[in-house]
């Protein structure tokens, strides 16, 4: 379902080590192309969330609606000076915006969650 690069694995394992922390990944409406991934580290699941993946010490939690969009997700980590951080790409995307912050998947329903545009 979700693939992590070695660099992303290393960063996440370090952040999650020795605790009940997990990564929450949700998909929100927004961005130039229609949808955007949002991720955070947390310790408590919200109503309607469940574990969608548990691999090498990395627990990923998501809600039912977002889970539809996680198949094929690749997570990488970049430590370059201009745009350091985690990068989310999905080979199932039918299009993405120029800034790379949002995407669209062909044949999927629209989301009810509100998001922001690339210019926000």
Tab-separated table of N, CA and C in Angstrom:
chain	number	residue	atom	x	y	z
A	1	UNK	N	0.825	-1.189	0.000
A	1	UNK	CA	0.000	0.000	0.000
A	1	UNK	C	0.871	1.256	0.000
A	2	UNK	N	1.526	1.567	1.125
A	2	UNK	CA	2.400	2.736	1.227
A	2	UNK	C	3.840	2.251	1.227
A	3	UNK	N	4.686	2.911	0.451
A	3	UNK	CA	6.097	2.572	0.373
A	3	UNK	C	6.913	3.732	0.935
A	4	UNK	N	7.898	3.422	1.766
A	4	UNK	CA	8.779	4.424	2.351
A	4	UNK	C	10.182	4.258	1.781
A	5	UNK	N	10.818	5.361	1.388
A	5	UNK	CA	12.217	5.290	0.991
A	5	UNK	C	13.048	5.002	2.236
A	6	UNK	N	14.285	4.571	2.056
A	6	UNK	CA	15.148	4.282	3.203
A	6	UNK	C	15.355	5.533	4.055
A	7	UNK	N	15.487	6.685	3.420
A	7	UNK	CA	15.675	7.935	4.154
A	7	UNK	C	14.429	8.281	4.973
A	8	UNK	N	13.252	8.113	4.383
A	8	UNK	CA	11.997	8.379	5.097
A	8	UNK	C	11.830	7.405	6.256
A	9	UNK	N	12.137	6.129	6.030
A	9	UNK	CA	12.056	5.138	7.106
A	9	UNK	C	12.932	5.545	8.279
A	10	UNK	N	14.166	5.918	7.973
A	10	UNK	CA	15.104	6.304	9.021
A	10	UNK	C	14.601	7.473	9.845
A	11	UNK	N	14.073	8.489	9.180
A	11	UNK	CA	13.556	9.666	9.885
A	11	UNK	C	12.340	9.311	10.735
A	12	UNK	N	11.416	8.519	10.183
A	12	UNK	CA	10.197	8.177	10.911
A	12	UNK	C	10.474	7.241	12.082
A	13	UNK	N	11.318	6.250	11.892
A	13	UNK	CA	11.652	5.331	12.986
A	13	UNK	C	12.275	6.118	14.134
A	14	UNK	N	13.133	7.075	13.815
A	14	UNK	CA	13.758	7.907	14.840
A	14	UNK	C	12.705	8.734	15.591
A	15	UNK	N	11.753	9.300	14.875
A	15	UNK	CA	10.704	10.121	15.486
A	15	UNK	C	9.717	9.304	16.324
A	16	UNK	N	9.452	8.080	15.903
A	16	UNK	CA	8.429	7.258	16.550
A	16	UNK	C	8.989	6.313	17.612
A	17	UNK	N	10.286	6.214	17.702
A	17	UNK	CA	10.948	5.235	18.555
A	17	UNK	C	10.574	5.381	20.024
A	18	UNK	N	10.304	4.230	20.658
A	18	UNK	CA	10.103	4.166	22.089
A	18	UNK	C	8.841	4.822	22.605
A	19	UNK	N	7.826	4.897	21.777
A	19	UNK	CA	6.587	5.527	22.241
A	19	UNK	C	5.398	4.909	21.522
A	20	UNK	N	4.218	5.368	21.876
A	20	UNK	CA	2.997	4.923	21.208
A	20	UNK	C	2.619	5.884	20.088
A	21	UNK	N	3.587	6.576	19.559
A	21	UNK	CA	3.318	7.558	18.506
A	21	UNK	C	3.141	6.860	17.164
A	22	UNK	N	2.383	7.482	16.301
A	22	UNK	CA	2.129	6.953	14.961
A	22	UNK	C	2.049	8.119	13.985
A	23	UNK	N	2.026	7.778	12.707
A	23	UNK	CA	1.874	8.774	11.657
A	23	UNK	C	0.430	8.748	11.189
A	24	UNK	N	-0.226	9.897	11.211
A	24	UNK	CA	-1.585	10.027	10.672
A	24	UNK	C	-1.439	10.623	9.277
A	25	UNK	N	-2.022	9.949	8.279
A	25	UNK	CA	-2.037	10.477	6.916
A	25	UNK	C	-3.488	10.585	6.483
A	26	UNK	N	-3.881	11.795	6.128
A	26	UNK	CA	-5.224	12.004	5.607
A	26	UNK	C	-5.127	12.753	4.282
A	27	UNK	N	-6.192	12.676	3.528
A	27	UNK	CA	-6.278	13.376	2.254
A	27	UNK	C	-7.368	14.436	2.397
A	28	UNK	N	-7.047	15.656	1.978
A	28	UNK	CA	-8.002	16.761	2.055
A	28	UNK	C	-8.213	17.357	0.672
A	29	UNK	N	-9.383	17.958	0.490
A	29	UNK	CA	-9.598	18.740	-0.724
A	29	UNK	C	-8.683	19.943	-0.657
A	30	UNK	N	-8.157	20.332	-1.806
A	30	UNK	CA	-7.329	21.530	-1.824
A	30	UNK	C	-6.234	21.448	-2.858
A	31	UNK	N	-5.500	22.506	-2.956
A	31	UNK	CA	-4.426	22.584	-3.917
A	31	UNK	C	-4.954	22.805	-5.316
A	32	UNK	N	-4.057	23.028	-6.226
A	32	UNK	CA	-4.411	23.320	-7.616
A	32	UNK	C	-5.060	22.129	-8.315
A	33	UNK	N	-4.673	20.912	-7.940
A	33	UNK	CA	-5.154	19.722	-8.640
A	33	UNK	C	-6.349	19.066	-7.958
A	34	UNK	N	-6.719	19.496	-6.763
A	34	UNK	CA	-7.936	18.979	-6.151
A	34	UNK	C	-7.792	18.311	-4.804
A	35	UNK	N	-6.663	17.607	-4.537
A	35	UNK	CA	-6.493	16.910	-3.269
A	35	UNK	C	-5.046	17.049	-2.806
A	36	UNK	N	-4.857	16.965	-1.490
A	36	UNK	CA	-3.519	17.057	-0.932
A	36	UNK	C	-3.379	16.110	0.261
A	37	UNK	N	-2.181	15.549	0.436
A	37	UNK	CA	-1.905	14.698	1.585
A	37	UNK	C	-1.542	15.579	2.772
A	38	UNK	N	-1.976	15.178	3.955
A	38	UNK	CA	-1.635	15.867	5.189
A	38	UNK	C	-1.165	14.801	6.168
A	39	UNK	N	-0.021	15.014	6.785
A	39	UNK	CA	0.527	14.023	7.706
A	39	UNK	C	0.976	14.694	8.993
A	40	UNK	N	0.826	13.950	10.084
A	40	UNK	CA	1.288	14.434	11.378
A	40	UNK	C	1.587	13.249	12.272
A	41	UNK	N	2.380	13.491	13.297
A	41	UNK	CA	2.676	12.463	14.285
A	41	UNK	C	1.781	12.724	15.482
A	42	UNK	N	1.175	11.658	16.012
A	42	UNK	CA	0.230	11.803	17.116
A	42	UNK	C	0.306	10.565	18.003
A	43	UNK	N	-0.422	10.604	19.125
A	43	UNK	CA	-0.469	9.474	20.054
A	43	UNK	C	-1.883	8.951	20.269
A	44	UNK	N	-2.889	9.693	19.821
A	44	UNK	CA	-4.272	9.266	20.019
A	44	UNK	C	-5.038	9.278	18.710
A	45	UNK	N	-5.680	8.133	18.427
A	45	UNK	CA	-6.505	8.055	17.219
A	45	UNK	C	-7.776	8.857	17.411
A	46	UNK	N	-8.269	9.406	16.317
A	46	UNK	CA	-9.541	10.120	16.308
A	46	UNK	C	-10.653	9.140	15.946
A	47	UNK	N	-11.873	9.548	16.193
A	47	UNK	CA	-13.013	8.706	15.863
A	47	UNK	C	-12.991	8.382	14.368
A	48	UNK	N	-13.202	7.111	14.039
A	48	UNK	CA	-13.245	6.675	12.650
A	48	UNK	C	-11.897	6.330	12.055
A	49	UNK	N	-10.821	6.457	12.819
A	49	UNK	CA	-9.486	6.129	12.306
A	49	UNK	C	-9.094	4.710	12.711
A	50	UNK	N	-8.250	4.116	11.881
A	50	UNK	CA	-7.724	2.794	12.194
A	50	UNK	C	-6.316	2.673	11.629
A	51	UNK	N	-5.593	1.662	12.075
A	51	UNK	CA	-4.248	1.403	11.569
A	51	UNK	C	-4.386	0.836	10.162
A	52	UNK	N	-3.731	1.467	9.193
A	52	UNK	CA	-3.785	0.995	7.811
A	52	UNK	C	-2.486	0.305	7.400
A	53	UNK	N	-1.418	0.542	8.173
A	53	UNK	CA	-0.153	-0.115	7.866
A	53	UNK	C	0.727	-0.076	9.108
A	54	UNK	N	1.461	-1.171	9.325
A	54	UNK	CA	2.406	-1.267	10.431
A	54	UNK	C	3.618	-1.996	9.894
A	55	UNK	N	4.662	-1.229	9.631
A	55	UNK	CA	5.839	-1.805	8.967
A	55	UNK	C	7.114	-1.241	9.575
A	56	UNK	N	7.990	-2.114	10.026
A	56	UNK	CA	9.317	-1.734	10.516
A	56	UNK	C	9.263	-0.643	11.580
A	57	UNK	N	8.279	-0.725	12.493
A	57	UNK	CA	8.175	0.260	13.546
A	57	UNK	C	7.451	1.533	13.157
A	58	UNK	N	6.931	1.581	11.946
A	58	UNK	CA	6.181	2.750	11.476
A	58	UNK	C	4.712	2.360	11.396
A	59	UNK	N	3.912	2.934	12.288
A	59	UNK	CA	2.473	2.693	12.303
A	59	UNK	C	1.803	3.867	11.605
A	60	UNK	N	0.969	3.558	10.611
A	60	UNK	CA	0.243	4.582	9.868
A	60	UNK	C	-1.239	4.436	10.170
A	61	UNK	N	-1.859	5.545	10.537
A	61	UNK	CA	-3.279	5.597	10.873
A	61	UNK	C	-3.953	6.538	9.881
A	62	UNK	N	-5.182	6.187	9.485
A	62	UNK	CA	-5.939	7.053	8.580
A	62	UNK	C	-7.426	6.832	8.797
A	63	UNK	N	-8.214	7.742	8.269
A	63	UNK	CA	-9.661	7.567	8.338
A	63	UNK	C	-10.116	6.784	7.106
A	64	UNK	N	-11.345	6.316	7.145
A	64	UNK	CA	-11.863	5.446	6.090
A	64	UNK	C	-11.858	6.130	4.724
A	65	UNK	N	-12.238	7.392	4.669
A	65	UNK	CA	-12.303	8.103	3.396
A	65	UNK	C	-10.915	8.286	2.774
A	66	UNK	N	-9.924	8.629	3.591
A	66	UNK	CA	-8.575	8.852	3.077
A	66	UNK	C	-7.901	7.564	2.637
A	67	UNK	N	-8.242	6.445	3.283
A	67	UNK	CA	-7.619	5.160	2.972
A	67	UNK	C	-7.750	4.820	1.489
A	68	UNK	N	-8.829	5.255	0.862
A	68	UNK	CA	-9.031	4.995	-0.570
A	68	UNK	C	-7.913	5.565	-1.430
A	69	UNK	N	-7.239	6.607	-0.932
A	69	UNK	CA	-6.243	7.335	-1.723
A	69	UNK	C	-4.801	6.999	-1.329
A	70	UNK	N	-4.605	6.041	-0.435
A	70	UNK	CA	-3.262	5.728	0.042
A	70	UNK	C	-2.565	4.635	-0.763
A	71	UNK	N	-3.320	3.853	-1.514
A	71	UNK	CA	-2.720	2.776	-2.294
A	71	UNK	C	-1.783	3.364	-3.344
A	72	UNK	N	-0.538	2.918	-3.341
A	72	UNK	CA	0.450	3.416	-4.299
A	72	UNK	C	1.213	4.632	-3.817
A	73	UNK	N	0.963	5.080	-2.589
A	73	UNK	CA	1.644	6.259	-2.051
A	73	UNK	C	3.100	5.932	-1.744
A	74	UNK	N	4.003	6.780	-2.220
A	74	UNK	CA	5.431	6.683	-1.920
A	74	UNK	C	5.804	7.883	-1.063
A	75	UNK	N	6.481	7.610	0.045
A	75	UNK	CA	6.917	8.689	0.927
A	75	UNK	C	8.437	8.703	0.949
A	76	UNK	N	8.996	9.862	0.658
A	76	UNK	CA	10.440	10.065	0.644
A	76	UNK	C	10.759	11.203	1.600
A	77	UNK	N	12.022	11.338	1.950
A	77	UNK	CA	12.452	12.455	2.780
A	77	UNK	C	13.605	13.150	2.080
A	78	UNK	N	13.525	14.461	2.020
A	78	UNK	CA	14.587	15.253	1.415
A	78	UNK	C	15.154	16.200	2.457
A	79	UNK	N	16.469	16.294	2.506
A	79	UNK	CA	17.092	17.233	3.440
A	79	UNK	C	17.778	18.376	2.700
A	80	UNK	N	17.293	18.670	1.485
A	80	UNK	CA	17.878	19.791	0.749
A	80	UNK	C	17.495	21.117	1.419
A	81	UNK	N	18.222	22.157	1.112
A	81	UNK	CA	18.045	23.441	1.793
A	81	UNK	C	16.750	24.156	1.434
A	82	UNK	N	16.273	23.994	0.231
A	82	UNK	CA	15.121	24.765	-0.219
A	82	UNK	C	13.800	24.147	0.210
A	83	UNK	N	13.652	22.840	0.078
A	83	UNK	CA	12.371	22.218	0.418
A	83	UNK	C	12.577	20.918	1.191
A	84	UNK	N	13.221	21.035	2.343
A	84	UNK	CA	13.459	19.859	3.183
A	84	UNK	C	12.144	19.355	3.763
A	85	UNK	N	12.049	18.049	3.922
A	85	UNK	CA	10.871	17.452	4.533
A	85	UNK	C	10.416	16.222	3.786
A	86	UNK	N	9.276	15.711	4.206
A	86	UNK	CA	8.712	14.520	3.590
A	86	UNK	C	8.028	14.894	2.280
A	87	UNK	N	8.147	14.006	1.300
A	87	UNK	CA	7.518	14.208	-0.002
A	87	UNK	C	6.605	13.026	-0.294
A	88	UNK	N	5.405	13.349	-0.718
A	88	UNK	CA	4.387	12.346	-0.997
A	88	UNK	C	4.129	12.307	-2.495
A	89	UNK	N	4.293	11.144	-3.098
A	89	UNK	CA	3.964	10.968	-4.515
A	89	UNK	C	3.145	9.693	-4.647
A	90	UNK	N	2.313	9.671	-5.657
A	90	UNK	CA	1.471	8.499	-5.870
A	90	UNK	C	1.416	8.223	-7.370
A	91	UNK	N	1.865	7.050	-7.766
A	91	UNK	CA	1.864	6.667	-9.172
A	91	UNK	C	0.474	6.552	-9.761
A	92	UNK	N	-0.553	6.516	-8.893
A	92	UNK	CA	-1.932	6.433	-9.365
A	92	UNK	C	-2.509	7.801	-9.731
A	93	UNK	N	-1.745	8.868	-9.488
A	93	UNK	CA	-2.242	10.209	-9.789
A	93	UNK	C	-2.535	10.359	-11.274
A	94	UNK	N	-3.682	10.957	-11.588
A	94	UNK	CA	-3.956	11.269	-12.988
A	94	UNK	C	-3.377	12.624	-13.336
A	95	UNK	N	-3.174	13.490	-12.338
A	95	UNK	CA	-2.513	14.772	-12.557
A	95	UNK	C	-2.033	15.310	-11.223
A	96	UNK	N	-1.112	16.255	-11.278
A	96	UNK	CA	-0.658	16.950	-10.079
A	96	UNK	C	-0.386	18.396	-10.451
A	97	UNK	N	-0.300	19.248	-9.438
A	97	UNK	CA	-0.083	20.663	-9.723
A	97	UNK	C	1.403	20.939	-9.918
A	98	UNK	N	1.722	22.098	-10.426
A	98	UNK	CA	3.102	22.464	-10.709
A	98	UNK	C	3.991	22.507	-9.482
A	99	UNK	N	3.432	22.869	-8.327
A	99	UNK	CA	4.246	22.946	-7.108
A	99	UNK	C	4.411	21.582	-6.463
A	100	UNK	N	3.666	20.564	-6.927
A	100	UNK	CA	3.786	19.212	-6.398
A	100	UNK	C	3.076	18.988	-5.084
A	101	UNK	N	2.285	19.960	-4.631
A	101	UNK	CA	1.630	19.844	-3.333
A	101	UNK	C	0.267	19.185	-3.412
A	102	UNK	N	-0.311	19.045	-4.591
A	102	UNK	CA	-1.636	18.440	-4.675
A	102	UNK	C	-1.714	17.504	-5.872
A	103	UNK	N	-2.791	16.710	-5.910
A	103	UNK	CA	-2.912	15.681	-6.931
A	103	UNK	C	-4.377	15.410	-7.214
A	104	UNK	N	-4.603	14.612	-8.249
A	104	UNK	CA	-5.943	14.142	-8.577
A	104	UNK	C	-5.819	12.698	-9.020
A	105	UNK	N	-6.751	11.845	-8.593
A	105	UNK	CA	-6.767	10.451	-8.999
A	105	UNK	C	-7.991	10.216	-9.866
A	106	UNK	N	-7.792	9.627	-11.006
A	106	UNK	CA	-8.912	9.358	-11.912
A	106	UNK	C	-9.825	8.296	-11.330
A	107	UNK	N	-11.134	8.514	-11.465
A	107	UNK	CA	-12.108	7.518	-11.070
A	107	UNK	C	-12.422	7.456	-9.593
A	108	UNK	N	-11.930	8.405	-8.808
A	108	UNK	CA	-12.199	8.400	-7.375
A	108	UNK	C	-13.234	9.457	-7.040
A	109	UNK	N	-13.989	9.243	-5.960
A	109	UNK	CA	-14.988	10.234	-5.548
A	109	UNK	C	-14.318	11.491	-5.028
A	110	UNK	N	-15.063	12.574	-4.955
A	110	UNK	CA	-14.525	13.798	-4.382
A	110	UNK	C	-14.550	13.692	-2.869
A	111	UNK	N	-13.738	14.492	-2.233
A	111	UNK	CA	-13.637	14.478	-0.779
A	111	UNK	C	-14.548	15.517	-0.163
A	112	UNK	N	-14.992	15.250	1.050
A	112	UNK	CA	-15.794	16.215	1.802
A	112	UNK	C	-14.920	17.141	2.628
A	113	UNK	N	-13.669	16.755	2.886
A	113	UNK	CA	-12.799	17.549	3.729
A	113	UNK	C	-12.361	18.825	3.012
A	114	UNK	N	-12.288	19.914	3.753
A	114	UNK	CA	-11.831	21.177	3.184
A	114	UNK	C	-10.321	21.247	3.251
A	115	UNK	N	-9.727	21.948	2.313
A	115	UNK	CA	-8.282	22.126	2.285
A	115	UNK	C	-7.952	23.520	1.823
A	116	UNK	N	-6.710	23.691	1.421
A	116	UNK	CA	-6.252	25.008	0.975
A	116	UNK	C	-5.708	24.907	-0.436
A	117	UNK	N	-5.636	26.021	-1.114
A	117	UNK	CA	-5.061	26.020	-2.450
A	117	UNK	C	-3.564	26.276	-2.358
A	118	UNK	N	-2.854	26.046	-3.442
A	118	UNK	CA	-1.405	26.213	-3.447
A	118	UNK	C	-1.017	27.658	-3.140
A	119	UNK	N	-1.845	28.587	-3.497
A	119	UNK	CA	-1.538	29.991	-3.256
A	119	UNK	C	-1.813	30.438	-1.841
A	120	UNK	N	-2.414	29.573	-1.014
A	120	UNK	CA	-2.779	29.974	0.356
A	120	UNK	C	-1.617	29.787	1.307
